[in-house]
Short mmCIF file of C-alpha atoms and ligand atoms in Angstrom, two decimals:
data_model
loop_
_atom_site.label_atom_id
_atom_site.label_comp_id
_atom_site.label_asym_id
_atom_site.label_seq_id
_atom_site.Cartn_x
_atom_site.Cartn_y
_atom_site.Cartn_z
CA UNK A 18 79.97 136.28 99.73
CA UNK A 19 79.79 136.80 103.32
CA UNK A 20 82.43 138.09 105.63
CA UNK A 21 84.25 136.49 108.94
CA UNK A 22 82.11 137.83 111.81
CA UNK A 23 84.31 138.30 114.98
CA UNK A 24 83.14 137.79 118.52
CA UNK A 25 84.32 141.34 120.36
CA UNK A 26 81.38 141.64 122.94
CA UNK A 27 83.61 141.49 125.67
CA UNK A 28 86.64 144.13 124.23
CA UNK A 29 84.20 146.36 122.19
CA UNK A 30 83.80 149.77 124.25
CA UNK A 31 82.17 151.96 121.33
CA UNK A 32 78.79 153.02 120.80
CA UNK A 33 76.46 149.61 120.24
CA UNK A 34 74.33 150.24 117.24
CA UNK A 35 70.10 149.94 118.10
CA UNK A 36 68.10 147.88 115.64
CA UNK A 37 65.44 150.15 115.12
CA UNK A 38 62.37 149.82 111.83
CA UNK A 39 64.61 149.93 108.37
CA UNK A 40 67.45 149.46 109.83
CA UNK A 41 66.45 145.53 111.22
CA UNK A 42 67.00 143.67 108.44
CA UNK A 43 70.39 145.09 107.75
CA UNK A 44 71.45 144.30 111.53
CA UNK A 45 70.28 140.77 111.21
CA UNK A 46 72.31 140.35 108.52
CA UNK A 47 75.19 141.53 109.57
CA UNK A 48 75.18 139.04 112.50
CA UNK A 49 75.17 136.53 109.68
CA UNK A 50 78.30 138.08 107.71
CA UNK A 51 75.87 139.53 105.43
CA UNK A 52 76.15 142.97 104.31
CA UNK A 53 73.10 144.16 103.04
CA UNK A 54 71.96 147.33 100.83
CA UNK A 55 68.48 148.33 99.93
CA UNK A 56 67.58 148.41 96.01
CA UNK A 57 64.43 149.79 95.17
CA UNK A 58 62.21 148.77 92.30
CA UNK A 59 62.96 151.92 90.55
CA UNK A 60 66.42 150.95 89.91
CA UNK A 61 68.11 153.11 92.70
CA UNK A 62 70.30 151.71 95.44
CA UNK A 63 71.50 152.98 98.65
CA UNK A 64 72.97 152.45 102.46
CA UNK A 65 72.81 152.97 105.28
CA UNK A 66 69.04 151.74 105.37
CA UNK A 67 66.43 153.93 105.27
CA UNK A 68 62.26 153.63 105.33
CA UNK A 69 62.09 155.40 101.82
CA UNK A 70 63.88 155.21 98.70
CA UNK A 71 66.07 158.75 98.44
CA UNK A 72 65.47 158.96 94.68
CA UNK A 73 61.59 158.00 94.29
CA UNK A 74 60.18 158.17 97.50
CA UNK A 75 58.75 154.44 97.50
CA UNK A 76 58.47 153.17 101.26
CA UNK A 77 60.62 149.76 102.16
CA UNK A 78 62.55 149.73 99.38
CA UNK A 79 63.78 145.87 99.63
CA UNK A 80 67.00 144.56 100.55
CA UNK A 81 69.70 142.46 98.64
CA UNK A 82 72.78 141.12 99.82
CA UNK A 83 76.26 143.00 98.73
CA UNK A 84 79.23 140.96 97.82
CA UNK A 85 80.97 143.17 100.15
CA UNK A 86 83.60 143.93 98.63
CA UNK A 87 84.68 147.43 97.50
CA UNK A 88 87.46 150.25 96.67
CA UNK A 89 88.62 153.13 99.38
CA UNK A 90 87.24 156.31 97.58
CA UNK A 91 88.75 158.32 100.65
CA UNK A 92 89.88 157.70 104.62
CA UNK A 93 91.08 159.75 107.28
CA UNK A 94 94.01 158.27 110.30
CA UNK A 95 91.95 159.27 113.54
CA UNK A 96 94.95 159.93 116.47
CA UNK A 97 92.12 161.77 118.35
CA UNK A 98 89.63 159.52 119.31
CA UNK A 99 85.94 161.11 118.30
CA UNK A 100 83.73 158.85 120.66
CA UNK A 101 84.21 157.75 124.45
CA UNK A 102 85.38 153.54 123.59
CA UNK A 103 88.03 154.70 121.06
CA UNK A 104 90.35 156.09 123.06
CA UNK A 105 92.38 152.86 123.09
CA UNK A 106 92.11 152.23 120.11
CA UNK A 107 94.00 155.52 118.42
CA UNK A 108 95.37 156.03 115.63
CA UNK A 109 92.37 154.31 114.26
CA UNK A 110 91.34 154.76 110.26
CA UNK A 111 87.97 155.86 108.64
CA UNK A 112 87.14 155.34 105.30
CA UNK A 113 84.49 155.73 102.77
CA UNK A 114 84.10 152.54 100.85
CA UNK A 115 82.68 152.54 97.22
CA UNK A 116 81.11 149.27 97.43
CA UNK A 117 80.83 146.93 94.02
CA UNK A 118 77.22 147.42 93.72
CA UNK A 119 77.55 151.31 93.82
CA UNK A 120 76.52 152.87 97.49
CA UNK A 121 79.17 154.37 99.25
CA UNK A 122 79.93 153.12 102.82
CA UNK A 123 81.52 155.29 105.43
CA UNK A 124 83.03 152.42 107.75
CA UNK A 125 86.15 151.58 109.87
CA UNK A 126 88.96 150.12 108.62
CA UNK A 127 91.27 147.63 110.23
CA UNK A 128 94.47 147.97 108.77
CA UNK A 129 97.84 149.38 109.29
CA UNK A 130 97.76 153.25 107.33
CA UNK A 131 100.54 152.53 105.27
CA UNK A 132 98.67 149.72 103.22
CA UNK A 133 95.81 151.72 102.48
CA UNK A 134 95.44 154.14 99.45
CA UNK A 135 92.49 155.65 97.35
CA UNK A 136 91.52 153.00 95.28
CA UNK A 137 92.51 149.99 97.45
CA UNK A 138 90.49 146.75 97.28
CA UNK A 139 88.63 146.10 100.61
CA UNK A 140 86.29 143.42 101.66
CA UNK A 141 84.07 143.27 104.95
CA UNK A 142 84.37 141.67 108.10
CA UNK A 143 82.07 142.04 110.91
CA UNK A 144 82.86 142.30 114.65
CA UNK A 145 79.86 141.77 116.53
CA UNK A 146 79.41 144.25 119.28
CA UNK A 147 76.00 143.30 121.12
CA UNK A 148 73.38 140.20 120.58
CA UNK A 149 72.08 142.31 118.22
CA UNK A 150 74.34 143.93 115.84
CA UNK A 151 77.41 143.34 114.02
CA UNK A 152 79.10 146.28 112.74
CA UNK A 153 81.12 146.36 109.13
CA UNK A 154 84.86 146.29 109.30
CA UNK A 155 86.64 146.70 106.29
CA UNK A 156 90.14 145.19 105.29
CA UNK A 157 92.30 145.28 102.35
CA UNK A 158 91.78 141.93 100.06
CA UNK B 16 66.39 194.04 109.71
CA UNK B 17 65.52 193.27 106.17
CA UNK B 18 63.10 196.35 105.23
CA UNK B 19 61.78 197.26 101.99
CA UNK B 20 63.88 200.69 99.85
CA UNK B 21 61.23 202.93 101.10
CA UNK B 22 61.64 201.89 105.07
CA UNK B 23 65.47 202.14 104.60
CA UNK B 24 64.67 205.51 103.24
CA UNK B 25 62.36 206.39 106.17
CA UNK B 26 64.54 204.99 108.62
CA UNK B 27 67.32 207.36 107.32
CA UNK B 28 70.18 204.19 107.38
CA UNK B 29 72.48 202.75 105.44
CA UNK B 30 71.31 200.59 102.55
CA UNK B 31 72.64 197.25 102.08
CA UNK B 32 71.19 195.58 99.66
CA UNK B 33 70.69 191.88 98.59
CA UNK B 34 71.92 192.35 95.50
CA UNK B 35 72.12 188.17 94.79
CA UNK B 36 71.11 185.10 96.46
CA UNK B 37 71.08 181.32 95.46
CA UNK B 38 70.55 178.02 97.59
CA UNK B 39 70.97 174.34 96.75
CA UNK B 40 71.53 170.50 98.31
CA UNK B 41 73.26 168.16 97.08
CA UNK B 42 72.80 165.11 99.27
CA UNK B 43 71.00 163.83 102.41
CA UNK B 44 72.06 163.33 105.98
CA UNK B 45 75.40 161.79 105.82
CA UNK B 46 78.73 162.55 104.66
CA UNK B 47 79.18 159.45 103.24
CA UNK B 48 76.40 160.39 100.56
CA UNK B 49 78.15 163.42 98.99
CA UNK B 50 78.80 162.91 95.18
CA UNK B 51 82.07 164.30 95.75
CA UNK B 52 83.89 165.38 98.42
CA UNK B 53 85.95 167.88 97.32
CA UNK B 54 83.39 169.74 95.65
CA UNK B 55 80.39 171.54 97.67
CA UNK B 56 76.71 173.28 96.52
CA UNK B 57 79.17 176.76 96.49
CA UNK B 58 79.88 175.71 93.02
CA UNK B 59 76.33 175.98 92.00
CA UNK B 60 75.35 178.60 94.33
CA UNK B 61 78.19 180.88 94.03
CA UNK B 62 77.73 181.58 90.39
CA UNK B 63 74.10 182.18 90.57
CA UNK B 64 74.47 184.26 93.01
CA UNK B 65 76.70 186.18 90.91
CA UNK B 66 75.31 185.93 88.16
CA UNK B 67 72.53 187.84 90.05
CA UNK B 68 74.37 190.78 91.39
CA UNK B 69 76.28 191.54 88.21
CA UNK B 70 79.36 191.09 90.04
CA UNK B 71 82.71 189.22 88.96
CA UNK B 72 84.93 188.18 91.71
CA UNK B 73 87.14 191.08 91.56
CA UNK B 74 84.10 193.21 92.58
CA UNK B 75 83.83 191.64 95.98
CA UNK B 76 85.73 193.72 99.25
CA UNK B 77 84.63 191.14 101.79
CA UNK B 78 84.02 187.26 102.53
CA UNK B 79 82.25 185.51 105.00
CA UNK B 80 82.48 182.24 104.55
CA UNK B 81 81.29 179.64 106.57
CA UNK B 82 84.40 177.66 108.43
CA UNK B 83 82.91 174.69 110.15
CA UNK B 84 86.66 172.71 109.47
CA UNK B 85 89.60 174.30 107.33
CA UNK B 86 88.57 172.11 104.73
CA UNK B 87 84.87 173.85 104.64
CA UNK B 88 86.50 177.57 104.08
CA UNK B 89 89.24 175.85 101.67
CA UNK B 90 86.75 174.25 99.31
CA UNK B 91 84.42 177.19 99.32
CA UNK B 92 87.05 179.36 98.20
CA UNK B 93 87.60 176.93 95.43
CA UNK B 94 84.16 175.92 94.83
CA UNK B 95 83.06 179.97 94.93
CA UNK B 96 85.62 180.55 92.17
CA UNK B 97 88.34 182.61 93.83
CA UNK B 98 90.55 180.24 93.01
CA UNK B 99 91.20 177.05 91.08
CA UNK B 100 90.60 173.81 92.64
CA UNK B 101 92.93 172.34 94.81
CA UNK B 102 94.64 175.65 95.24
CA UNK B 103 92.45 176.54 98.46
CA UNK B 104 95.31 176.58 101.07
CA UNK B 105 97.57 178.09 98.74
CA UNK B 106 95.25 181.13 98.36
CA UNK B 107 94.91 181.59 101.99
CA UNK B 108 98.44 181.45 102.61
CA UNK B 109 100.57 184.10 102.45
CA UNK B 110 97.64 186.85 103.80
CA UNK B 111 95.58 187.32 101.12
CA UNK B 112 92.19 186.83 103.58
CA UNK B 113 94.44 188.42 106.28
CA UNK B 114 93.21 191.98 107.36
CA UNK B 115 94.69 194.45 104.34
CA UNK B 116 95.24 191.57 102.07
CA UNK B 117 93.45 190.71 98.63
CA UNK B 118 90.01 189.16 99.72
CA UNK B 119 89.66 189.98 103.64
CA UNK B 120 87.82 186.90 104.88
CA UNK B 121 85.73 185.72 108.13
CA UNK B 122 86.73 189.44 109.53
CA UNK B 123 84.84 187.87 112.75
CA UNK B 124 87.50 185.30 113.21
CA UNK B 125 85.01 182.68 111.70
CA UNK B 126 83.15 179.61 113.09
CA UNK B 127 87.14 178.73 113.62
CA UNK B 128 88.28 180.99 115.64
CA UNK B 129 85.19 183.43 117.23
CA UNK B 130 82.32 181.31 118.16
CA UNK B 131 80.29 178.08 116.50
CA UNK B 132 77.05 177.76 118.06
CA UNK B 133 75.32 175.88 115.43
CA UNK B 134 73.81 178.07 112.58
CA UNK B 135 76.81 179.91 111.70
CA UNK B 136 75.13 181.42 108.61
CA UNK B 137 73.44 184.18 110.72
CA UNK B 138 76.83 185.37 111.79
CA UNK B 139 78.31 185.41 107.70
CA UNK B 140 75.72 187.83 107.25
CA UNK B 141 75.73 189.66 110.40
CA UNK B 142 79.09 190.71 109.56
CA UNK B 143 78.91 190.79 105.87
CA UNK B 144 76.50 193.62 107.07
CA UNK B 145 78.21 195.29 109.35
CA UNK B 146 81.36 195.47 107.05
CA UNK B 147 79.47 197.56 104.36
CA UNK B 148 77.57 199.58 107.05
CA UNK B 149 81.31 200.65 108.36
CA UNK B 150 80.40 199.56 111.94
CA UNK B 151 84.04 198.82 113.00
CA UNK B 152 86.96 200.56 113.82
CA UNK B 153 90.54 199.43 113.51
CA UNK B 154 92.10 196.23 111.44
CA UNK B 155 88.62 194.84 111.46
CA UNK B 156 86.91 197.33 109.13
CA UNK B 157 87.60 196.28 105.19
CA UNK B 158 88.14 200.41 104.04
CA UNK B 159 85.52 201.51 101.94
CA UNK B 160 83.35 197.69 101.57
CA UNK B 161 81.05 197.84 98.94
CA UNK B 162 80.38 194.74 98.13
CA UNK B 163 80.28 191.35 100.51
CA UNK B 164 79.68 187.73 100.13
CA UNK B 165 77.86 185.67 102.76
CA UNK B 166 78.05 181.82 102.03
CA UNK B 167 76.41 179.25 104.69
CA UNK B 168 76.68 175.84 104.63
CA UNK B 169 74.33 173.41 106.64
CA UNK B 170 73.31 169.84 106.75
CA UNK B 171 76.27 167.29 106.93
CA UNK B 172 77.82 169.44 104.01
CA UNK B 173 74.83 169.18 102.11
CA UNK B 174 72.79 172.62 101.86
CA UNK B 175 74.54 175.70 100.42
CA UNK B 176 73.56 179.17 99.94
CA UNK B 177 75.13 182.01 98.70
CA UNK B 178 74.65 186.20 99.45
CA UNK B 179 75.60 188.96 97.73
CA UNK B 180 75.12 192.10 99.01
CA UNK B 181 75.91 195.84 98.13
CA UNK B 182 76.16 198.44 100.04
CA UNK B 183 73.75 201.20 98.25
CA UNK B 184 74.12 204.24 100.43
ZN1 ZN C 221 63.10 154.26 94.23
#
């Protein structure tokens, strides 16, 4: 599956993510609608990206793509605004996301507070912030 | 100063001893990693530690726990077994942490109220210290401390270590 990316160059006033070594290929995708994870050949899986697998130590453990869709294991209403760009955006929510395929995804979520709950279904969106990144937006299926 | 029994001796003061100590981690750099989030290293570390000592928690005078949020000294309480899970904020209502209560807590004010610089954990046992060595005067002082527990946590809520110490003379 891949989510509805959403043009918000102009509007976005948050902090632009920075393609930098592991975490390139998981940019790229997201400018795609692709939300990817990183599953290593010894069976473990994890995101946000990182050079080595946090269970066996293997370098570039490889990347698949998620379904992106998940549950809200926990998420927090923001009414004061933790970064400069947010400020007009308040109340704003935070949530972790268990995604299908197991890693846990600490993410924004776009949706009025009283439809969310532990446990809700989710899937991703992107907006895309710069020519380079995408970030994950969560909203309830 | 951490000396050995026979510099304490020499140096003629009081003897606090670390009497228990145990460390863990449970995750990497990000919140979002923690197995569970109500539920920190403390309840690993906080046993151990103890275990170690030969205490029970009725034993202990003092706590310094680290305070980074409410939620950290809520779920250390819980996790370090002085009260059941989920019952954090009931525990610390009411005074039992206050001065004079039950289980006088953070007598420093804590990371929440005194200072936060970043690596807290020196100041838990600073004043777990100073608490059995009687340095204070007033509400501060916990009458007659023997006993104090120091618990740090660092990382993103990953790395957790606990202290027990005793004050031996
Ligand atoms: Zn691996």
């Amino acid at each position: 599956m891949t989510g509805r990316v959403e043009d918000r160059r102009e509007e976005w006033e948050g902090p632009v993510p920075v393609p930098t070594g592991a975490t390139v290929p998981f940019w790229a995708g997201t400018l795609e609608g692709e939300l990817r994870y990183q599953e290593c050949e010894c069976g473990h899986r994890q995101l946000y990206p990182r050079a080595v697998c946090t269970a066996c130590g293997a370098e570039d453990p490889p990347f698949e793509a998620s379904e992106g869709v998940g549950t809200i294991y926990t998420y927090t209403v923001c009414h004061v605004p933790g970064e400069p760009g947010f400020g007009d955006r308040v109340p704003y929510v935070v949530g972790a996301i268990d995604l299908a395929e197991g890693p846990r995804l600490l993410t924004l979520l776009d949706a009025d507070p009283d439809d969310l709950e532990i446990g809700t279904a989710v899937g991703v969106t992107f907006w895309q912030v710069s020519e380079k990144a995408a970030i994950p937006v969560f909203v309830p299926e | 100063m951490l000396v050995s029994e026979e510099k304490a001796a020499e140096l003629g003061v009081p003897e606090i001893a670390v009497a228990g100590v145990a460390s863990t981690s449970t995750h990497r750099q990000d919140i979002s990693e923690m197995p569970d989030m109500t539920t920190t290293g403390a309840a690993v570390t906080g046993p151990k530690a103890f275990d170690q000592a030969g205490i029970t928690h009725d034993d202990v005078d003092v706590a310094e726990i680290y305070d980074s949020f409410t939620y950290t000294a809520l779920v250390t309480l819980e996790d370090l077994g002085f009260c059941e899970k989920g019952e954090g904020g009931e525990f610390v209502s009411g005074g039992t942490t206050a001065p004079g209560g039950e289980l006088p807590m953070n007598t420093q004010g804590g990371g929440l109220s005194y200072c936060h610089p970043g690596h807290f954990g020196v100041f838990v046992l600073i004043e777990a210290a100073r608490q059995l060595r009687g340095d204070y005067e007033g509400d501060r002082q916990v009458a007659d401390a023997e006993v104090a527990v120091a618990h740090g946590t660092g990382g993103l809520l990953s790395s957790s270590s606990t202290v027990v110490l005793r004050r031996e003379s």
